[in-house]
mmCIF file of C-alpha atoms in Angstrom:
data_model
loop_
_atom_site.group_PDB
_atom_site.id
_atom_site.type_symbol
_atom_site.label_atom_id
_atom_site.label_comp_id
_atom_site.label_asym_id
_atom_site.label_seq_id
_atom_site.Cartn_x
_atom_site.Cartn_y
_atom_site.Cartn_z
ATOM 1 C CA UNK Q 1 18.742 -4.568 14.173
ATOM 2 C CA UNK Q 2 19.918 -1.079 14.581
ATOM 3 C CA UNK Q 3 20.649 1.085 11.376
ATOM 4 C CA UNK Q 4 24.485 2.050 11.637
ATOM 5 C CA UNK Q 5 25.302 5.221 11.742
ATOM 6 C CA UNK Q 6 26.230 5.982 7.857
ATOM 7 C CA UNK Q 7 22.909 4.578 6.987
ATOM 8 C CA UNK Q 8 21.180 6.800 9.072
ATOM 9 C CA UNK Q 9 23.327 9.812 8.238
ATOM 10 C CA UNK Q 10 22.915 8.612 4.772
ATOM 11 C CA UNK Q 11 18.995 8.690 5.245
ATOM 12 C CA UNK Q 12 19.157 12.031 6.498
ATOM 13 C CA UNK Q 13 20.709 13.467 3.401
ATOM 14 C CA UNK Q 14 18.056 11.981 1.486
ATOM 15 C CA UNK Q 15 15.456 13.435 3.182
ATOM 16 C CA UNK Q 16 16.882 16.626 3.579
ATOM 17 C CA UNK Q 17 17.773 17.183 -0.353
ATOM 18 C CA UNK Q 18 13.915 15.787 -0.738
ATOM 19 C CA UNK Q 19 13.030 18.523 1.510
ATOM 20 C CA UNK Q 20 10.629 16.247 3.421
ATOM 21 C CA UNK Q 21 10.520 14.427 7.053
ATOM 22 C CA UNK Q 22 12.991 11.028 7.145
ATOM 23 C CA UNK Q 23 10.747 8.251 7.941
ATOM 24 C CA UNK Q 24 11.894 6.233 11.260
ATOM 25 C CA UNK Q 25 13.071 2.480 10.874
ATOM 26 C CA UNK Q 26 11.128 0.043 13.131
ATOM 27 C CA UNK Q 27 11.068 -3.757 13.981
ATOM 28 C CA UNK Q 28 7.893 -5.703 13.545
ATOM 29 C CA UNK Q 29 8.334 -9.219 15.080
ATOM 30 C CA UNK Q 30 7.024 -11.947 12.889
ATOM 31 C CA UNK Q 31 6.473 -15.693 13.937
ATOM 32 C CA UNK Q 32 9.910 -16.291 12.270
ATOM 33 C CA UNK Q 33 12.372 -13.472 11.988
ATOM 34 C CA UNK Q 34 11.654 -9.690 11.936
ATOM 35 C CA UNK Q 35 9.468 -7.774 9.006
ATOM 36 C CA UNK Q 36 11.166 -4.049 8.516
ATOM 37 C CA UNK Q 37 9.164 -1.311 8.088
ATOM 38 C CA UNK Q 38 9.158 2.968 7.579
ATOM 39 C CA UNK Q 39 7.328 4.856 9.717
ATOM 40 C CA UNK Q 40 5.855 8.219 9.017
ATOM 41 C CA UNK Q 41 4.700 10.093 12.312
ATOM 42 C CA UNK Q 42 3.076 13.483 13.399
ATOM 43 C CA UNK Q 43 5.031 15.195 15.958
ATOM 44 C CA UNK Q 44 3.283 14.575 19.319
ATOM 45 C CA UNK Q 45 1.926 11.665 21.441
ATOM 46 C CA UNK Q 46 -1.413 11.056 19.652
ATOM 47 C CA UNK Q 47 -3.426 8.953 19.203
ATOM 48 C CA UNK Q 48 -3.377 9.104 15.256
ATOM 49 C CA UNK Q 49 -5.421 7.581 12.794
ATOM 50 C CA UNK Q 50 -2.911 5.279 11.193
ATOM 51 C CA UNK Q 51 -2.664 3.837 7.466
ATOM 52 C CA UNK Q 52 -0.839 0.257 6.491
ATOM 53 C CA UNK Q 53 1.038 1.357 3.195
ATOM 54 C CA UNK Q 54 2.113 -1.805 0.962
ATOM 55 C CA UNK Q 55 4.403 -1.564 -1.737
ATOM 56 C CA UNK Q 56 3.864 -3.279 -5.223
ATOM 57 C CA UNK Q 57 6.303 -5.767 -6.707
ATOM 58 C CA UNK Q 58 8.818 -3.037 -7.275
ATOM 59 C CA UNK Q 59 9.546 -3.363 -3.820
ATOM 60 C CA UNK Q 60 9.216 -0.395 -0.836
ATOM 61 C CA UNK Q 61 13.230 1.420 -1.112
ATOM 62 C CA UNK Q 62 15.865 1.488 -3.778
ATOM 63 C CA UNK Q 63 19.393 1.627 -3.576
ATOM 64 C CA UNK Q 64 19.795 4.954 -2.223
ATOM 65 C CA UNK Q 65 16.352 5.608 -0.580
ATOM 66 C CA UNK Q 66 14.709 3.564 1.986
ATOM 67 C CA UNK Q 67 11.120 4.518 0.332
ATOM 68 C CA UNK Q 68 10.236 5.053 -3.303
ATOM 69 C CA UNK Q 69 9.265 8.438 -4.335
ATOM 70 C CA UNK Q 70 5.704 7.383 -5.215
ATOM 71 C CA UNK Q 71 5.182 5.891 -1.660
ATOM 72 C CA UNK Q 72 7.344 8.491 0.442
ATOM 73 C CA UNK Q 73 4.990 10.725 -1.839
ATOM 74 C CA UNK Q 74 2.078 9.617 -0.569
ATOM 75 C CA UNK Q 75 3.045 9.074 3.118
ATOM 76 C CA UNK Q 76 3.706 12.664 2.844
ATOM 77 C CA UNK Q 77 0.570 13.862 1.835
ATOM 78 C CA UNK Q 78 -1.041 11.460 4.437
ATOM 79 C CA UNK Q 79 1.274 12.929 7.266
ATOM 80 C CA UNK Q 80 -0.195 16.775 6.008
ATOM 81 C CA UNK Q 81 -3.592 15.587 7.000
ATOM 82 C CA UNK Q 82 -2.615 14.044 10.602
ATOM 83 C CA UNK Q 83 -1.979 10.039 9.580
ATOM 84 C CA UNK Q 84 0.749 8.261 10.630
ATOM 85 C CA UNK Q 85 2.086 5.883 7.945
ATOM 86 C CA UNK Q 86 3.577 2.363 8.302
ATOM 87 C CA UNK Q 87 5.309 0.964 5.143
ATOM 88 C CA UNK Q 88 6.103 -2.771 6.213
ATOM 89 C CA UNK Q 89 8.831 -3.923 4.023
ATOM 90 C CA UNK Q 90 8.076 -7.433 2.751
ATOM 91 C CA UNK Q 91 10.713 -8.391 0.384
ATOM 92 C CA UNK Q 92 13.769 -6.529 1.694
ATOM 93 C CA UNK Q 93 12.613 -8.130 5.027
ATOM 94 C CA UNK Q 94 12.942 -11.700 3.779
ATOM 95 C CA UNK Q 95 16.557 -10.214 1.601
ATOM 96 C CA UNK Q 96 14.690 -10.192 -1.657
ATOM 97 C CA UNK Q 97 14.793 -7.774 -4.307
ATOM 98 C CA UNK Q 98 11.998 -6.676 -7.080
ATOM 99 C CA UNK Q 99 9.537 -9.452 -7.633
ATOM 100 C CA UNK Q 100 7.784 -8.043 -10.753
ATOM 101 C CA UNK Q 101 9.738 -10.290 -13.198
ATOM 102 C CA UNK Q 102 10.617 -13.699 -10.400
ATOM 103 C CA UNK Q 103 9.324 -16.810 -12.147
ATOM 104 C CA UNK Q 104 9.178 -18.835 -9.053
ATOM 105 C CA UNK Q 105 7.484 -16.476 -6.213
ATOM 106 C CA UNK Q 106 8.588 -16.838 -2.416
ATOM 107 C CA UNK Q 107 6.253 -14.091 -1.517
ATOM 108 C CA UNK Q 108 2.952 -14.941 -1.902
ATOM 109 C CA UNK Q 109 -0.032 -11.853 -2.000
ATOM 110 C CA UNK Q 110 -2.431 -14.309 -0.154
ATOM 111 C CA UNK Q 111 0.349 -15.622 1.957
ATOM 112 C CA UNK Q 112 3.266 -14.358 3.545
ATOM 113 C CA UNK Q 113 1.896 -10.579 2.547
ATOM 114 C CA UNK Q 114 -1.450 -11.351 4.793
ATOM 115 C CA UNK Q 115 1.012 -12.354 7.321
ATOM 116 C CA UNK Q 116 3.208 -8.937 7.128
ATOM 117 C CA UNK Q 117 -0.102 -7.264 7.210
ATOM 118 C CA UNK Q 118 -1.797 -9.180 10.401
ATOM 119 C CA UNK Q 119 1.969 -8.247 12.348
ATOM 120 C CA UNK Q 120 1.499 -4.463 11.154
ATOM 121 C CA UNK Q 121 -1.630 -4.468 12.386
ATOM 122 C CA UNK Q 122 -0.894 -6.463 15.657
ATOM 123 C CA UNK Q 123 2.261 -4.011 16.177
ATOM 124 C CA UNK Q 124 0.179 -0.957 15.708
ATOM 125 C CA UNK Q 125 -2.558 -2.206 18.380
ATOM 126 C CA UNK Q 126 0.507 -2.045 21.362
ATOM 127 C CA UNK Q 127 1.495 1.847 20.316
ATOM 128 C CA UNK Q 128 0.418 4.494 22.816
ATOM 129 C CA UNK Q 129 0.336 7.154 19.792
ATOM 130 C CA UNK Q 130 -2.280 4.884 17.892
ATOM 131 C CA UNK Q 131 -5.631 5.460 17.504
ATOM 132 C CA UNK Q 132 -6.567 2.004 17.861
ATOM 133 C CA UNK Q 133 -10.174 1.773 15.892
ATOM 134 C CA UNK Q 134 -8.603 4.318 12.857
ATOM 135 C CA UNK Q 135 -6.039 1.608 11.314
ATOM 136 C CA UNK Q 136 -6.583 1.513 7.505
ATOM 137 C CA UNK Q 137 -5.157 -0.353 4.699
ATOM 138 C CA UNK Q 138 -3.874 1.030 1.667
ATOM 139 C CA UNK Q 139 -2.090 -0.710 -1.383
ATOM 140 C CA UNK Q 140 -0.828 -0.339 -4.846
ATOM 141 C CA UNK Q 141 -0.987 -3.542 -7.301
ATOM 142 C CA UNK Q 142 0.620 -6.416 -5.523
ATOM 143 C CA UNK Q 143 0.205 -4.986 -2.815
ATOM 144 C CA UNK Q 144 -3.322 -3.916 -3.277
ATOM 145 C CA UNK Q 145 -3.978 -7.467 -4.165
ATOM 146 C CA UNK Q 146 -2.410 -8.822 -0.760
ATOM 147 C CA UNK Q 147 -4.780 -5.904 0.946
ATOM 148 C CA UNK Q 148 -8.049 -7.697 -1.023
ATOM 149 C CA UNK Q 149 -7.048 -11.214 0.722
ATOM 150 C CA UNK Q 150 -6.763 -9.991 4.514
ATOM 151 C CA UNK Q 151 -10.088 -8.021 4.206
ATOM 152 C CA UNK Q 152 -12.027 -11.221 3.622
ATOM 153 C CA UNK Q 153 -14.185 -12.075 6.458
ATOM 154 C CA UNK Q 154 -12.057 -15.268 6.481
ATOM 155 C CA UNK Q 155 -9.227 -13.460 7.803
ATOM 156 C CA UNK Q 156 -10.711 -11.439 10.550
ATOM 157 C CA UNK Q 157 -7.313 -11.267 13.274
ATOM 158 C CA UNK Q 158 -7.964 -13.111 16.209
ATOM 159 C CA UNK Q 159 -6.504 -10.712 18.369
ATOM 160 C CA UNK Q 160 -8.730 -8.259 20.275
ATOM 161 C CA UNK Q 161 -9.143 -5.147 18.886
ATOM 162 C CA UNK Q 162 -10.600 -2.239 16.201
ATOM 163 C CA UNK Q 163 -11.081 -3.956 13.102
ATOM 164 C CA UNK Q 164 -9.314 -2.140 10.182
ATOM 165 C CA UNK Q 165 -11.121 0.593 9.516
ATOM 166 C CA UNK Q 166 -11.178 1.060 6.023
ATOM 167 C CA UNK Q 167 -9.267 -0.333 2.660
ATOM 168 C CA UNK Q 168 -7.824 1.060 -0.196
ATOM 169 C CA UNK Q 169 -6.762 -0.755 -3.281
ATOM 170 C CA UNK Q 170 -4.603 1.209 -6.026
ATOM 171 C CA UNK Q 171 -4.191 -1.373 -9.160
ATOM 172 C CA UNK Q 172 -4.853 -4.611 -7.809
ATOM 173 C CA UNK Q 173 -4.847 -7.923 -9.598
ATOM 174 C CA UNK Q 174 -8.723 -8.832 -9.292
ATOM 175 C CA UNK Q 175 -8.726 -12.278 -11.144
ATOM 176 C CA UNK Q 176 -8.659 -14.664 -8.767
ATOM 177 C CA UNK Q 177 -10.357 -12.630 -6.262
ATOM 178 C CA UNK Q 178 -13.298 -12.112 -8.685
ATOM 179 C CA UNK Q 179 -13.695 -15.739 -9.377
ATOM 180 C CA UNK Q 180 -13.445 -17.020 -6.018
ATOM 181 C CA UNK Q 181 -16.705 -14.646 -5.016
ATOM 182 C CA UNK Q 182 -14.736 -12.100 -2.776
ATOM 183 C CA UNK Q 183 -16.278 -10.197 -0.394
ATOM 184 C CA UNK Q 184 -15.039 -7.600 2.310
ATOM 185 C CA UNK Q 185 -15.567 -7.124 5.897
ATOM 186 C CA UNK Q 186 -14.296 -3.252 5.984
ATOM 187 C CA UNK Q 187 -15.263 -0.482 3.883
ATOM 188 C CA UNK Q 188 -12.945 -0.902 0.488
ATOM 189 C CA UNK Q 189 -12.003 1.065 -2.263
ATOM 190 C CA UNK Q 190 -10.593 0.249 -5.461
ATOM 191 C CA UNK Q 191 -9.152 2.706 -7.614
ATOM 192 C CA UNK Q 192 -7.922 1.620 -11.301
ATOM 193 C CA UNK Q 193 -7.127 3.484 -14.402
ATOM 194 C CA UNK Q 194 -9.738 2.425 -17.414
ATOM 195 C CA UNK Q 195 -6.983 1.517 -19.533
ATOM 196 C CA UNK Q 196 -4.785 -0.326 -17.553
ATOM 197 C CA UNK Q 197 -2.717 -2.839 -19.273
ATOM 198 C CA UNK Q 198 -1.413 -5.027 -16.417
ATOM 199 C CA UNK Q 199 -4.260 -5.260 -13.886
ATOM 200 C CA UNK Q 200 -7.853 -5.745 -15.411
ATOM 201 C CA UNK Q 201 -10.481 -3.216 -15.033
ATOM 202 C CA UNK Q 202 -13.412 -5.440 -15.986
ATOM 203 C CA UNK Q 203 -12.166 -8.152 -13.364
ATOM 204 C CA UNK Q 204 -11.834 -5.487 -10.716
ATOM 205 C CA UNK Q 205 -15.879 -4.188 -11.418
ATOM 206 C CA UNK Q 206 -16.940 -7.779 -11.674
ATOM 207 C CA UNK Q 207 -14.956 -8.218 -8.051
ATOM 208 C CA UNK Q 208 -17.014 -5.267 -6.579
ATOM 209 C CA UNK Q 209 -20.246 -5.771 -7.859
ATOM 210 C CA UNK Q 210 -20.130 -9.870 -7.325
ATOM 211 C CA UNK Q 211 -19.700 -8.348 -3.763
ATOM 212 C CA UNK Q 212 -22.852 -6.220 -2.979
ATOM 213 C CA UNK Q 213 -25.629 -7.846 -1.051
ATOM 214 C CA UNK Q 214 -23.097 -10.242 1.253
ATOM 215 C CA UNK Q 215 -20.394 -7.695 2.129
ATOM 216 C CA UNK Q 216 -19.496 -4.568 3.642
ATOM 217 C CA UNK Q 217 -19.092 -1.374 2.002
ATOM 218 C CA UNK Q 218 -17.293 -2.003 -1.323
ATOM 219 C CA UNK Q 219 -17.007 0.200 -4.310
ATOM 220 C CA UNK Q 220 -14.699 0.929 -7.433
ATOM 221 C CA UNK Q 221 -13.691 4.262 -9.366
ATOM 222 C CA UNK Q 222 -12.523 4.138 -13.399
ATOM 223 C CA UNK Q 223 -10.859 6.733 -14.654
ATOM 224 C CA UNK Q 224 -11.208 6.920 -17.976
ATOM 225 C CA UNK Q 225 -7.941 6.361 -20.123
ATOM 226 C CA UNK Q 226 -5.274 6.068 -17.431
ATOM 227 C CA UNK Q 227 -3.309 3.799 -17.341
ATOM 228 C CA UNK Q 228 -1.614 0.777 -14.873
ATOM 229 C CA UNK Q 229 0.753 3.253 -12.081
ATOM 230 C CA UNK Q 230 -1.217 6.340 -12.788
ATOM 231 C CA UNK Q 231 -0.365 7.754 -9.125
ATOM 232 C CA UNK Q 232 3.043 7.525 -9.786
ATOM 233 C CA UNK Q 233 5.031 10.464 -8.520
ATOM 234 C CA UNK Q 234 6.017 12.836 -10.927
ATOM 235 C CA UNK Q 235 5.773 10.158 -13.180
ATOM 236 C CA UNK Q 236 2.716 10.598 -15.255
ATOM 237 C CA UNK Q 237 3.458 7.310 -17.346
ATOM 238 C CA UNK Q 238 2.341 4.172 -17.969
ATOM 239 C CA UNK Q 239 4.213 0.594 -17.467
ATOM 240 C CA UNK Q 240 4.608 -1.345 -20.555
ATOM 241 C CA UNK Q 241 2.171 -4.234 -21.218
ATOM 242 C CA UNK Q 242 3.445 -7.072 -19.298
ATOM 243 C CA UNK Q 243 5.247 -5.614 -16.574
ATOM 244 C CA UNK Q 244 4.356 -4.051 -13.585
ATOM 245 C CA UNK Q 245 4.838 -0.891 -10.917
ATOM 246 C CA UNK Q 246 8.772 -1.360 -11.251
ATOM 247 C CA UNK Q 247 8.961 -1.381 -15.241
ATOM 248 C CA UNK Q 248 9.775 1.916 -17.172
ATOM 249 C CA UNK Q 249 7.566 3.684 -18.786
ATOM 250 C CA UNK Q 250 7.031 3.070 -22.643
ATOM 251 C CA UNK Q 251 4.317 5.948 -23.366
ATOM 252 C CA UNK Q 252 2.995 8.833 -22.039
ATOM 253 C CA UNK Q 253 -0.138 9.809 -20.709
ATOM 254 C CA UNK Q 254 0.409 13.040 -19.006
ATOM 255 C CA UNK Q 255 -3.381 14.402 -18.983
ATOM 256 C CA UNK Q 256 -5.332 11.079 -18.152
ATOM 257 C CA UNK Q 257 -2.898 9.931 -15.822
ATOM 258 C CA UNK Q 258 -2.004 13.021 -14.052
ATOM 259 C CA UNK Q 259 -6.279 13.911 -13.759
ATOM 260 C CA UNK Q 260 -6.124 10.286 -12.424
ATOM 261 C CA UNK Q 261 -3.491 11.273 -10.067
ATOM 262 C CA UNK Q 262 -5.469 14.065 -8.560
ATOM 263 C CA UNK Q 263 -8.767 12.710 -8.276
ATOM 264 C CA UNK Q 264 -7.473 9.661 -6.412
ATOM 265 C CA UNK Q 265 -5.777 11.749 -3.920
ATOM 266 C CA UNK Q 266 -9.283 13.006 -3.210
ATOM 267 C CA UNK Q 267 -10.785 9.906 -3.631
ATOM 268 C CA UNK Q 268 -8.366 8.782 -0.378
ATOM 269 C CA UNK Q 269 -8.583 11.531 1.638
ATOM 270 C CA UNK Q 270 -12.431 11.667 2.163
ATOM 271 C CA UNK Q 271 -12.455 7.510 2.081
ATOM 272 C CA UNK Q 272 -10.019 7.426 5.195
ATOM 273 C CA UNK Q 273 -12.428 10.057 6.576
ATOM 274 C CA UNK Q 274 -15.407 8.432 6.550
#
């Protein structure tokens, strides 16, 4: 489906009173229907090292921008360094909005998110301007937690091809993961705040270290007293207890959160280098 021609003027607006590049609309064929994505791309034919960017429960636009400021934030800085970004969009794809507060949930981290992620991937593999064995994850709270399910060795793609080449999990939900003995088959980092009050730090570190001995590369920073969303963009604030990357903020933490902020943008930069 092609944008019409408001939307895309519309788009450029946006970009242009952001004062950063548009991101280009692309198809992603799934086994039924299409998943909709942004894509973030240096100027010239590659190959690029290429990041898989999935939204939380918030979802990846709003209504007047086709990517949240704390994603189009980061696919920014990503771009800076040479990445292309891909931001598969897996709830306005299936015409769902926010999922944070949805009782009954259509879709699943484990599920139909591992599916978005194996067609990203699959997608990816038949550009000319990828470099093919430099795909890497990254993912913020549901998102992150989708990310922890299709790095299990269980759900190695069958196509041919690179192997992801490294992970990185802002925020996930760790529970279930934790107790079902996860384990990783590509280099993965998990980055939480020490006081966040929606995901659970201790579950996260029991996650990791449960993981050592029978797994690849896998390994967790704390930062002490931030809190759940600490990388939010020009948003140095926390998410009330109980809700999640979409919720507004109820307190401040502008000097854990924002130190938080910083040192995780390290913390990706030299992980995706590795």
């Amino acid at each position: 489906m092609r944008l019409p021609f408001t939307a895309l003027f519309l788009t450029f607006l946006i970009s242009a009173a952001h004062g950063s590049p548009a991101p280009q609309p692309v198809e992603i064929p799934l086994a039924s229907g299409v998943l909709h994505a942004q894509l973030y791309k240096p100027e010239g034919t590659g190959p690029f090292p290429t990041v898989i960017a999935l939204h939380g429960c918030g979802g990846l636009g709003g209504h007047s921008d086709s990517v949240l400021p704390r994603y189009r934030d980061w696919a920014e800085r990503l771009l800076k360094s040479g990445n292309a970004v891909l931001l598969p969009d897996s709830y306005g794809s299936r015409e769902l909005g926010p999922q944070c507060r949805v009782k009954e949930i259509h879709v699943k981290a484990r599920r139909e998110r591992v599916t978005d992620i194996a067609a990203s991937r699959a997608w990816l593999m038949k550009q000319s301007w990828v470099a093919r064995d430099r795909v890497s994850l990254m993912g913020w709270a549901n998102g992150a937690s989708a990310l922890l399910w299709a790095v299990r060795p269980q759900n190695l793609a069958r196509e041919t091809g690179p192997d992801f080449r490294a992970a990185i999990a802002f925020y996930p939900d760790c529970r279930i993961s934790a107790g079902l003995g996860w384990s990783t088959r590509v280099p993965t980092l998990v980055l939480i705040g020490g006081n966040d009050d929606v995901s659970s730090p201790p579950a996260c570190r029991q996650m990791v270290d449960g993981a050592h001995g029978r797994s690849a590369l896998a390994r967790i920073v704390v930062y002490p007293g931030a809190y759940h969303d600490f990388d939010r963009a020009n948003t140095p604030l926390h998410a009330a207890s109980g809700s999640t990357d979409a919720a507004a903020p109820e307190h401040g933490h502008l000097g854990t959160d924002a130190a938080a902020r910083a040192e995780s943008q390290k913390e990706v930069v030299e992980w995706l280098a590795r």
